[in-house]
Structures are given as structure tokens and as C-alpha cells.
Short mmCIF file of N, CA and C in Angstrom, two decimals:
data_model
loop_
_atom_site.label_atom_id
_atom_site.label_comp_id
_atom_site.label_asym_id
_atom_site.label_seq_id
_atom_site.Cartn_x
_atom_site.Cartn_y
_atom_site.Cartn_z
N LYS U 1 6.42 -32.67 9.99
CA LYS U 1 7.62 -31.92 10.36
C LYS U 1 7.37 -31.15 11.65
N ALA U 2 8.26 -31.25 12.59
CA ALA U 2 8.11 -30.54 13.86
C ALA U 2 8.84 -29.20 13.79
N GLY U 3 8.48 -28.29 14.66
CA GLY U 3 9.18 -27.03 14.76
C GLY U 3 8.61 -25.97 13.82
N THR U 4 9.40 -24.90 13.67
CA THR U 4 9.01 -23.76 12.83
C THR U 4 10.02 -23.60 11.72
N TYR U 5 9.52 -23.31 10.54
CA TYR U 5 10.43 -22.98 9.44
C TYR U 5 9.79 -21.89 8.58
N PHE U 6 10.59 -21.32 7.70
CA PHE U 6 10.15 -20.21 6.86
C PHE U 6 10.35 -20.57 5.40
N SER U 7 9.48 -20.06 4.54
CA SER U 7 9.62 -20.28 3.10
C SER U 7 9.16 -19.02 2.37
N TYR U 8 9.56 -18.93 1.12
CA TYR U 8 9.13 -17.80 0.30
C TYR U 8 7.73 -18.07 -0.22
N PRO U 9 6.97 -17.00 -0.48
CA PRO U 9 5.62 -17.20 -1.01
C PRO U 9 5.68 -17.72 -2.45
N LYS U 10 4.61 -18.35 -2.86
CA LYS U 10 4.52 -18.80 -4.25
C LYS U 10 4.19 -17.59 -5.11
N GLY U 11 4.93 -17.41 -6.17
CA GLY U 11 4.67 -16.30 -7.08
C GLY U 11 5.41 -15.04 -6.68
N GLN U 12 5.55 -14.15 -7.64
CA GLN U 12 6.20 -12.87 -7.39
C GLN U 12 5.16 -11.76 -7.35
N GLY U 13 5.52 -10.63 -6.74
CA GLY U 13 4.63 -9.49 -6.72
C GLY U 13 3.46 -9.64 -5.77
N THR U 14 3.59 -10.52 -4.78
CA THR U 14 2.51 -10.67 -3.80
C THR U 14 2.73 -9.67 -2.67
N HIS U 15 1.78 -9.59 -1.77
CA HIS U 15 1.90 -8.72 -0.59
C HIS U 15 2.59 -9.45 0.56
N VAL U 16 3.08 -10.65 0.30
CA VAL U 16 3.69 -11.48 1.34
C VAL U 16 5.19 -11.57 1.08
N ASP U 17 6.00 -11.29 2.12
CA ASP U 17 7.45 -11.37 1.98
C ASP U 17 7.99 -12.74 2.37
N LEU U 18 7.36 -13.36 3.36
CA LEU U 18 7.83 -14.64 3.87
C LEU U 18 6.64 -15.39 4.47
N VAL U 19 6.71 -16.71 4.45
CA VAL U 19 5.67 -17.53 5.06
C VAL U 19 6.29 -18.30 6.22
N LYS U 20 5.69 -18.14 7.41
CA LYS U 20 6.14 -18.89 8.58
C LYS U 20 5.25 -20.11 8.72
N VAL U 21 5.87 -21.28 8.88
CA VAL U 21 5.11 -22.52 9.04
C VAL U 21 5.46 -23.11 10.40
N GLU U 22 4.44 -23.22 11.26
CA GLU U 22 4.63 -23.75 12.61
C GLU U 22 3.79 -25.01 12.77
N THR U 23 4.25 -25.87 13.65
CA THR U 23 3.46 -27.05 13.99
C THR U 23 2.76 -26.77 15.32
N ARG U 24 1.43 -26.80 15.28
CA ARG U 24 0.63 -26.59 16.49
C ARG U 24 -0.38 -27.73 16.60
N ASP U 25 -0.35 -28.41 17.71
CA ASP U 25 -1.26 -29.55 17.94
C ASP U 25 -1.20 -30.56 16.79
N GLY U 26 0.02 -30.78 16.29
CA GLY U 26 0.22 -31.76 15.23
C GLY U 26 -0.15 -31.29 13.83
N LYS U 27 -0.59 -30.04 13.70
CA LYS U 27 -0.99 -29.51 12.39
C LYS U 27 -0.06 -28.38 11.98
N GLN U 28 0.19 -28.27 10.69
CA GLN U 28 1.00 -27.17 10.18
C GLN U 28 0.12 -25.94 10.01
N VAL U 29 0.56 -24.82 10.60
CA VAL U 29 -0.16 -23.56 10.52
C VAL U 29 0.73 -22.57 9.78
N LYS U 30 0.20 -21.99 8.69
CA LYS U 30 0.95 -21.03 7.89
C LYS U 30 0.54 -19.61 8.26
N THR U 31 1.55 -18.73 8.41
CA THR U 31 1.30 -17.31 8.68
C THR U 31 2.03 -16.51 7.61
N ARG U 32 1.28 -15.70 6.86
CA ARG U 32 1.85 -14.89 5.78
C ARG U 32 2.36 -13.58 6.38
N LEU U 33 3.66 -13.31 6.22
CA LEU U 33 4.32 -12.17 6.85
C LEU U 33 4.63 -11.07 5.84
N GLN U 34 4.41 -9.82 6.24
CA GLN U 34 4.81 -8.64 5.49
C GLN U 34 5.83 -7.90 6.36
N PHE U 35 7.02 -7.62 5.84
CA PHE U 35 8.07 -6.94 6.59
C PHE U 35 8.17 -5.49 6.19
N LYS U 36 8.37 -4.62 7.17
CA LYS U 36 8.55 -3.18 6.92
C LYS U 36 9.65 -2.66 7.83
N THR U 37 10.37 -1.66 7.33
CA THR U 37 11.38 -0.98 8.14
C THR U 37 10.75 0.27 8.73
N ALA U 38 10.90 0.44 10.03
CA ALA U 38 10.36 1.63 10.71
C ALA U 38 11.48 2.65 10.85
N ARG U 39 11.09 3.90 10.96
CA ARG U 39 12.05 5.00 11.13
C ARG U 39 11.52 5.92 12.23
N LYS U 40 12.43 6.71 12.79
CA LYS U 40 11.97 7.70 13.77
C LYS U 40 11.01 8.65 13.09
N SER U 41 10.08 9.18 13.85
CA SER U 41 9.11 10.11 13.30
C SER U 41 9.84 11.25 12.59
N PRO U 42 9.47 11.57 11.35
CA PRO U 42 10.17 12.60 10.60
C PRO U 42 10.08 14.00 11.22
N ASN U 43 9.04 14.25 12.00
CA ASN U 43 8.89 15.58 12.60
C ASN U 43 9.29 15.61 14.08
N GLY U 44 10.02 14.58 14.52
CA GLY U 44 10.47 14.54 15.91
C GLY U 44 9.41 14.08 16.89
N GLY U 45 8.33 13.50 16.41
CA GLY U 45 7.26 13.03 17.28
C GLY U 45 7.69 11.86 18.14
N ALA U 46 6.84 11.48 19.06
CA ALA U 46 7.14 10.43 20.03
C ALA U 46 6.71 9.06 19.51
N TRP U 47 7.17 8.71 18.33
CA TRP U 47 6.84 7.41 17.77
C TRP U 47 7.80 7.09 16.64
N PHE U 48 7.73 5.85 16.21
CA PHE U 48 8.40 5.42 15.00
C PHE U 48 7.31 5.31 13.94
N SER U 49 7.70 5.23 12.71
CA SER U 49 6.71 5.23 11.64
C SER U 49 7.13 4.24 10.56
N CYS U 50 6.15 3.60 9.94
CA CYS U 50 6.49 2.77 8.77
C CYS U 50 5.41 2.96 7.71
N ASN U 51 5.87 2.89 6.45
CA ASN U 51 4.95 2.98 5.33
C ASN U 51 4.12 1.71 5.29
N LEU U 52 2.86 1.88 5.02
CA LEU U 52 1.96 0.74 4.96
C LEU U 52 1.14 0.83 3.67
N PHE U 53 1.85 0.82 2.56
CA PHE U 53 1.17 0.94 1.27
C PHE U 53 1.81 0.08 0.21
N THR U 54 1.08 -0.08 -0.87
CA THR U 54 1.54 -0.84 -2.02
C THR U 54 1.38 0.03 -3.25
N SER U 55 2.06 -0.32 -4.30
CA SER U 55 2.01 0.46 -5.53
C SER U 55 0.63 0.38 -6.17
N ALA U 56 0.18 1.52 -6.68
CA ALA U 56 -1.10 1.58 -7.39
C ALA U 56 -0.88 2.08 -8.82
N GLY U 57 0.35 1.90 -9.31
CA GLY U 57 0.65 2.29 -10.68
C GLY U 57 1.09 3.74 -10.81
N ARG U 58 1.05 4.24 -12.05
CA ARG U 58 1.45 5.61 -12.35
C ARG U 58 0.28 6.33 -13.02
N TYR U 59 0.22 7.62 -12.76
CA TYR U 59 -0.77 8.46 -13.43
C TYR U 59 -0.12 9.80 -13.67
N GLU U 60 -0.08 10.23 -14.93
CA GLU U 60 0.57 11.49 -15.30
C GLU U 60 1.98 11.60 -14.72
N ASP U 61 2.77 10.53 -14.89
CA ASP U 61 4.16 10.44 -14.43
C ASP U 61 4.34 10.51 -12.92
N LYS U 62 3.29 10.35 -12.16
CA LYS U 62 3.40 10.31 -10.70
C LYS U 62 3.11 8.89 -10.23
N VAL U 63 3.95 8.43 -9.30
CA VAL U 63 3.74 7.11 -8.70
C VAL U 63 2.57 7.22 -7.72
N ARG U 64 1.65 6.30 -7.83
CA ARG U 64 0.49 6.26 -6.94
C ARG U 64 0.64 5.11 -5.96
N VAL U 65 0.17 5.31 -4.74
CA VAL U 65 0.19 4.27 -3.73
C VAL U 65 -1.20 4.13 -3.13
N GLN U 66 -1.42 2.99 -2.52
CA GLN U 66 -2.69 2.76 -1.82
C GLN U 66 -2.43 1.86 -0.62
N PRO U 67 -3.29 1.95 0.40
CA PRO U 67 -3.13 1.08 1.57
C PRO U 67 -3.25 -0.39 1.17
N TYR U 68 -2.63 -1.26 1.94
CA TYR U 68 -2.77 -2.69 1.69
C TYR U 68 -4.23 -3.09 1.83
N PRO U 69 -4.68 -4.02 1.00
CA PRO U 69 -6.05 -4.52 1.17
C PRO U 69 -6.12 -5.50 2.33
N GLU U 70 -7.31 -5.61 2.91
CA GLU U 70 -7.49 -6.62 3.95
C GLU U 70 -7.19 -7.98 3.32
N ASN U 71 -6.76 -8.91 4.13
CA ASN U 71 -6.41 -10.27 3.69
C ASN U 71 -5.15 -10.33 2.82
N ALA U 72 -4.36 -9.25 2.76
CA ALA U 72 -3.12 -9.25 1.97
C ALA U 72 -2.04 -10.08 2.67
N PHE U 73 -2.04 -10.07 4.00
CA PHE U 73 -1.07 -10.81 4.81
C PHE U 73 -1.70 -11.08 6.16
N ASP U 74 -1.03 -11.92 6.97
CA ASP U 74 -1.57 -12.28 8.29
C ASP U 74 -0.94 -11.48 9.42
N GLU U 75 0.37 -11.17 9.29
CA GLU U 75 1.07 -10.39 10.32
C GLU U 75 2.02 -9.40 9.66
N LEU U 76 2.10 -8.23 10.26
CA LEU U 76 3.08 -7.23 9.86
C LEU U 76 4.24 -7.33 10.85
N VAL U 77 5.46 -7.42 10.32
CA VAL U 77 6.66 -7.42 11.16
C VAL U 77 7.41 -6.14 10.82
N ALA U 78 7.46 -5.21 11.78
CA ALA U 78 8.16 -3.94 11.57
C ALA U 78 9.42 -3.94 12.42
N VAL U 79 10.51 -3.44 11.86
CA VAL U 79 11.78 -3.37 12.60
C VAL U 79 12.31 -1.94 12.54
N ALA U 80 12.72 -1.45 13.70
CA ALA U 80 13.38 -0.14 13.80
C ALA U 80 14.79 -0.38 14.32
N TRP U 81 15.76 0.29 13.72
CA TRP U 81 17.14 0.18 14.19
C TRP U 81 17.38 1.32 15.16
N VAL U 82 17.74 0.96 16.39
CA VAL U 82 17.87 1.91 17.49
C VAL U 82 19.27 1.80 18.08
N GLU U 83 19.81 2.94 18.46
CA GLU U 83 21.14 2.95 19.08
C GLU U 83 21.02 2.60 20.55
N ASP U 84 21.83 1.63 21.00
CA ASP U 84 21.81 1.26 22.42
C ASP U 84 22.78 2.14 23.21
N GLU U 85 22.91 1.84 24.51
CA GLU U 85 23.75 2.66 25.40
C GLU U 85 25.21 2.68 24.96
N ALA U 86 25.66 1.63 24.30
CA ALA U 86 27.05 1.53 23.85
C ALA U 86 27.26 2.17 22.47
N GLY U 87 26.18 2.72 21.90
CA GLY U 87 26.29 3.36 20.60
C GLY U 87 26.16 2.40 19.43
N LYS U 88 25.77 1.15 19.69
CA LYS U 88 25.61 0.17 18.62
C LYS U 88 24.15 0.12 18.17
N GLN U 89 23.97 -0.15 16.89
CA GLN U 89 22.62 -0.29 16.34
C GLN U 89 22.05 -1.66 16.72
N LYS U 90 20.81 -1.68 17.18
CA LYS U 90 20.14 -2.94 17.50
C LYS U 90 18.73 -2.90 16.94
N PRO U 91 18.20 -4.05 16.55
CA PRO U 91 16.85 -4.08 15.99
C PRO U 91 15.79 -4.18 17.09
N GLU U 92 14.72 -3.45 16.90
CA GLU U 92 13.55 -3.53 17.78
C GLU U 92 12.36 -3.89 16.89
N PHE U 93 11.56 -4.85 17.33
CA PHE U 93 10.50 -5.39 16.48
C PHE U 93 9.10 -5.15 17.04
N TRP U 94 8.16 -5.01 16.12
CA TRP U 94 6.73 -5.05 16.39
C TRP U 94 6.17 -6.15 15.51
N VAL U 95 5.32 -7.00 16.07
CA VAL U 95 4.63 -8.03 15.29
C VAL U 95 3.14 -7.78 15.50
N ILE U 96 2.49 -7.30 14.44
CA ILE U 96 1.10 -6.85 14.54
C ILE U 96 0.21 -7.71 13.65
N PRO U 97 -0.78 -8.37 14.23
CA PRO U 97 -1.70 -9.16 13.41
C PRO U 97 -2.49 -8.26 12.45
N ALA U 98 -2.74 -8.76 11.25
CA ALA U 98 -3.50 -7.99 10.27
C ALA U 98 -4.88 -7.63 10.82
N GLU U 99 -5.43 -8.49 11.65
CA GLU U 99 -6.75 -8.22 12.24
C GLU U 99 -6.72 -6.94 13.07
N ALA U 100 -5.64 -6.70 13.81
CA ALA U 100 -5.52 -5.47 14.61
C ALA U 100 -5.37 -4.26 13.69
N LEU U 101 -4.62 -4.40 12.61
CA LEU U 101 -4.48 -3.30 11.65
C LEU U 101 -5.84 -2.96 11.03
N LYS U 102 -6.60 -3.99 10.70
CA LYS U 102 -7.93 -3.80 10.13
C LYS U 102 -8.85 -3.10 11.15
N GLU U 103 -8.80 -3.58 12.38
CA GLU U 103 -9.63 -3.02 13.45
C GLU U 103 -9.37 -1.53 13.67
N HIS U 104 -8.12 -1.10 13.45
CA HIS U 104 -7.75 0.30 13.65
C HIS U 104 -7.77 1.11 12.36
N GLY U 105 -8.32 0.54 11.30
CA GLY U 105 -8.53 1.28 10.06
C GLY U 105 -7.34 1.40 9.14
N TYR U 106 -6.35 0.53 9.26
CA TYR U 106 -5.15 0.63 8.44
C TYR U 106 -5.19 -0.19 7.16
N LEU U 107 -6.09 -1.14 7.05
CA LEU U 107 -6.18 -1.94 5.83
C LEU U 107 -7.43 -1.55 5.05
N ARG U 108 -7.29 -1.50 3.75
CA ARG U 108 -8.38 -1.12 2.84
C ARG U 108 -9.36 -2.28 2.74
N SER U 109 -10.64 -2.00 2.92
CA SER U 109 -11.65 -3.07 2.85
C SER U 109 -11.95 -3.40 1.39
N GLU U 110 -12.34 -4.65 1.15
CA GLU U 110 -12.68 -5.08 -0.20
C GLU U 110 -13.88 -4.31 -0.73
N SER U 111 -14.80 -3.97 0.15
CA SER U 111 -16.02 -3.26 -0.27
C SER U 111 -15.75 -1.79 -0.58
N GLY U 112 -14.63 -1.28 -0.08
CA GLY U 112 -14.34 0.14 -0.29
C GLY U 112 -14.88 1.04 0.81
N ASP U 113 -15.60 0.44 1.78
CA ASP U 113 -16.16 1.22 2.89
C ASP U 113 -15.05 1.82 3.75
N LEU U 114 -13.95 1.11 3.87
CA LEU U 114 -12.83 1.56 4.68
C LEU U 114 -11.64 1.81 3.75
N PRO U 115 -11.20 3.07 3.61
CA PRO U 115 -10.13 3.37 2.66
C PRO U 115 -8.75 2.90 3.10
N GLY U 116 -8.53 2.72 4.40
CA GLY U 116 -7.22 2.33 4.91
C GLY U 116 -6.32 3.54 5.10
N LYS U 117 -5.13 3.30 5.61
CA LYS U 117 -4.15 4.37 5.86
C LYS U 117 -2.78 3.92 5.36
N THR U 118 -1.94 4.87 4.97
CA THR U 118 -0.65 4.52 4.36
C THR U 118 0.55 4.73 5.27
N ASP U 119 0.35 5.24 6.47
CA ASP U 119 1.47 5.47 7.39
C ASP U 119 1.06 4.99 8.78
N LEU U 120 1.87 4.09 9.35
CA LEU U 120 1.54 3.50 10.64
C LEU U 120 2.49 4.01 11.72
N PRO U 121 1.98 4.73 12.74
CA PRO U 121 2.82 5.12 13.87
C PRO U 121 3.01 3.94 14.82
N LEU U 122 4.24 3.71 15.24
CA LEU U 122 4.57 2.59 16.13
C LEU U 122 5.06 3.14 17.46
N HIS U 123 4.47 2.68 18.54
CA HIS U 123 4.84 3.15 19.88
C HIS U 123 5.45 2.01 20.69
N SER U 124 6.28 2.39 21.65
CA SER U 124 6.88 1.44 22.58
C SER U 124 7.09 2.15 23.90
N GLU U 125 6.90 1.44 25.00
CA GLU U 125 7.16 2.03 26.31
C GLU U 125 8.64 1.98 26.65
N LYS U 126 9.43 1.20 25.89
CA LYS U 126 10.82 0.97 26.25
C LYS U 126 11.83 1.75 25.43
N ILE U 127 11.49 2.15 24.23
CA ILE U 127 12.47 2.83 23.37
C ILE U 127 11.89 4.12 22.81
N GLY U 128 12.77 5.02 22.46
CA GLY U 128 12.36 6.26 21.81
C GLY U 128 11.71 7.27 22.74
N LYS U 129 11.42 8.41 22.17
CA LYS U 129 10.74 9.51 22.87
C LYS U 129 9.33 9.06 23.23
N GLN U 130 8.85 9.44 24.40
CA GLN U 130 7.52 9.04 24.86
C GLN U 130 6.51 10.17 24.64
N PRO U 131 5.24 9.83 24.38
CA PRO U 131 4.21 10.86 24.19
C PRO U 131 4.04 11.73 25.43
N ASN U 132 3.64 12.96 25.21
CA ASN U 132 3.38 13.91 26.28
C ASN U 132 2.12 13.49 27.03
N GLN U 133 2.27 13.15 28.30
CA GLN U 133 1.14 12.70 29.11
C GLN U 133 0.16 13.84 29.41
N ASN U 134 0.62 15.09 29.27
CA ASN U 134 -0.23 16.25 29.58
C ASN U 134 -0.83 16.89 28.33
N ALA U 135 -0.66 16.28 27.19
CA ALA U 135 -1.19 16.84 25.95
C ALA U 135 -2.72 16.83 25.97
N ARG U 136 -3.31 17.85 25.34
CA ARG U 136 -4.77 17.91 25.26
C ARG U 136 -5.32 16.71 24.50
N LYS U 137 -4.69 16.40 23.35
CA LYS U 137 -5.09 15.23 22.58
C LYS U 137 -4.04 14.14 22.82
N GLN U 138 -4.45 13.09 23.49
CA GLN U 138 -3.53 12.00 23.82
C GLN U 138 -3.21 11.17 22.59
N ALA U 139 -1.97 10.71 22.50
CA ALA U 139 -1.54 9.85 21.40
C ALA U 139 -2.25 8.50 21.48
N ASN U 140 -2.59 7.97 20.33
CA ASN U 140 -3.20 6.64 20.27
C ASN U 140 -2.05 5.63 20.20
N THR U 141 -1.75 5.01 21.30
CA THR U 141 -0.56 4.16 21.42
C THR U 141 -0.90 2.66 21.37
N TRP U 142 -1.93 2.29 20.65
CA TRP U 142 -2.37 0.89 20.61
C TRP U 142 -1.28 -0.07 20.13
N THR U 143 -0.31 0.41 19.35
CA THR U 143 0.73 -0.48 18.82
C THR U 143 1.74 -0.91 19.90
N ARG U 144 1.71 -0.26 21.07
CA ARG U 144 2.63 -0.63 22.17
C ARG U 144 2.54 -2.11 22.52
N GLU U 145 1.32 -2.63 22.54
CA GLU U 145 1.15 -4.02 22.96
C GLU U 145 1.77 -5.02 21.99
N PHE U 146 2.13 -4.57 20.80
CA PHE U 146 2.71 -5.46 19.80
C PHE U 146 4.22 -5.29 19.66
N HIS U 147 4.80 -4.42 20.50
CA HIS U 147 6.26 -4.26 20.50
C HIS U 147 6.84 -5.46 21.22
N VAL U 148 7.64 -6.25 20.51
CA VAL U 148 8.22 -7.45 21.11
C VAL U 148 9.68 -7.26 21.48
N GLY U 149 10.23 -6.09 21.18
CA GLY U 149 11.58 -5.76 21.59
C GLY U 149 12.63 -6.31 20.66
N GLU U 150 13.79 -6.51 21.25
CA GLU U 150 14.94 -7.00 20.48
C GLU U 150 14.87 -8.52 20.44
N GLN U 151 14.92 -9.06 19.28
CA GLN U 151 14.89 -10.51 19.10
C GLN U 151 16.24 -10.97 18.60
N ARG U 152 16.77 -11.97 19.19
CA ARG U 152 18.07 -12.49 18.77
C ARG U 152 17.90 -13.82 18.06
N VAL U 153 18.70 -14.00 17.04
CA VAL U 153 18.70 -15.26 16.32
C VAL U 153 19.57 -16.25 17.09
N ARG U 154 19.05 -17.45 17.25
CA ARG U 154 19.83 -18.48 17.96
C ARG U 154 21.01 -18.92 17.11
N ASP U 155 22.15 -19.17 17.78
CA ASP U 155 23.33 -19.65 17.06
C ASP U 155 23.21 -21.12 16.77
#
């Protein structure tokens, strides 16, 4: 089969929302995708934010969460809804490889050496408030390189 298509993962309750299947050099390559909705920083910061955790059950009537484990998915697709100049909502996307999330300490290691993180700040040079260039502690804006902007579906 040529081209790209999408399918649902096998089984329920997995860390994968969708599977992208592409043909590269005559071979089918599967990419396991995890989708998240991003929101403006709750404290007015110069970034968007998305939850990066999974359920860890309940304890004493409290819901527990934990960071995603490494190897849970191949790419994170985060979308933020942003108002354009005409006042209409438009989607802005980040596509971040799991390897980059792991490298920056966001995925929980199988060994337990790396606990992971449950909140991912997303930066873009094109949308939203920008970090203060004169701040004593500079913002870590590594997610900028994974901002792919507004993606349109072909008709």
C-alpha cells in the first residue's frame, strides 16, 4: 500500500491514541501517536502547557497520576487552539518525538532512575507571549523546534 494512513491501536487502555502507517523506501513504517490538548499557561507565563501523565489508580479516594513510561508511544502530538487576527480559533501543533521527551526528562524510565515529569511547557516563536529575554533565568524553549504550526487537512 502506498501513501500514509491511520488506524486505531490494538486493544483498549493503551498509551497510544492513533497509529500512523507510512510507506518509506517500499516498507511500511508504524508510528504510535499520543495526542494532547495544550492550553495557555495557567499563571500567564510565556508558554502553552499540556498534561503529560497517565492514571496511576486511586489511593484514599484521591486520583493518582504518573508520567508516561518510556516506550509508551513514538510521537506526542499537542494542539493548542489560538485566536487568529480575525478572532477565529485555529489549531497550532507540536509534534515531538518520544526520544526528545526522554532526553529532556519527561518520560519515566523503566529502571526508575528517571521519574519523569507530568506537565510539559510548549514554546513557539510564532504564537503566544514570548519569554523575557532579559530574565536572570532563561526559559528552556527546546520545544520550539517541534512547533509545526497550523496544519490543514486536504479536501
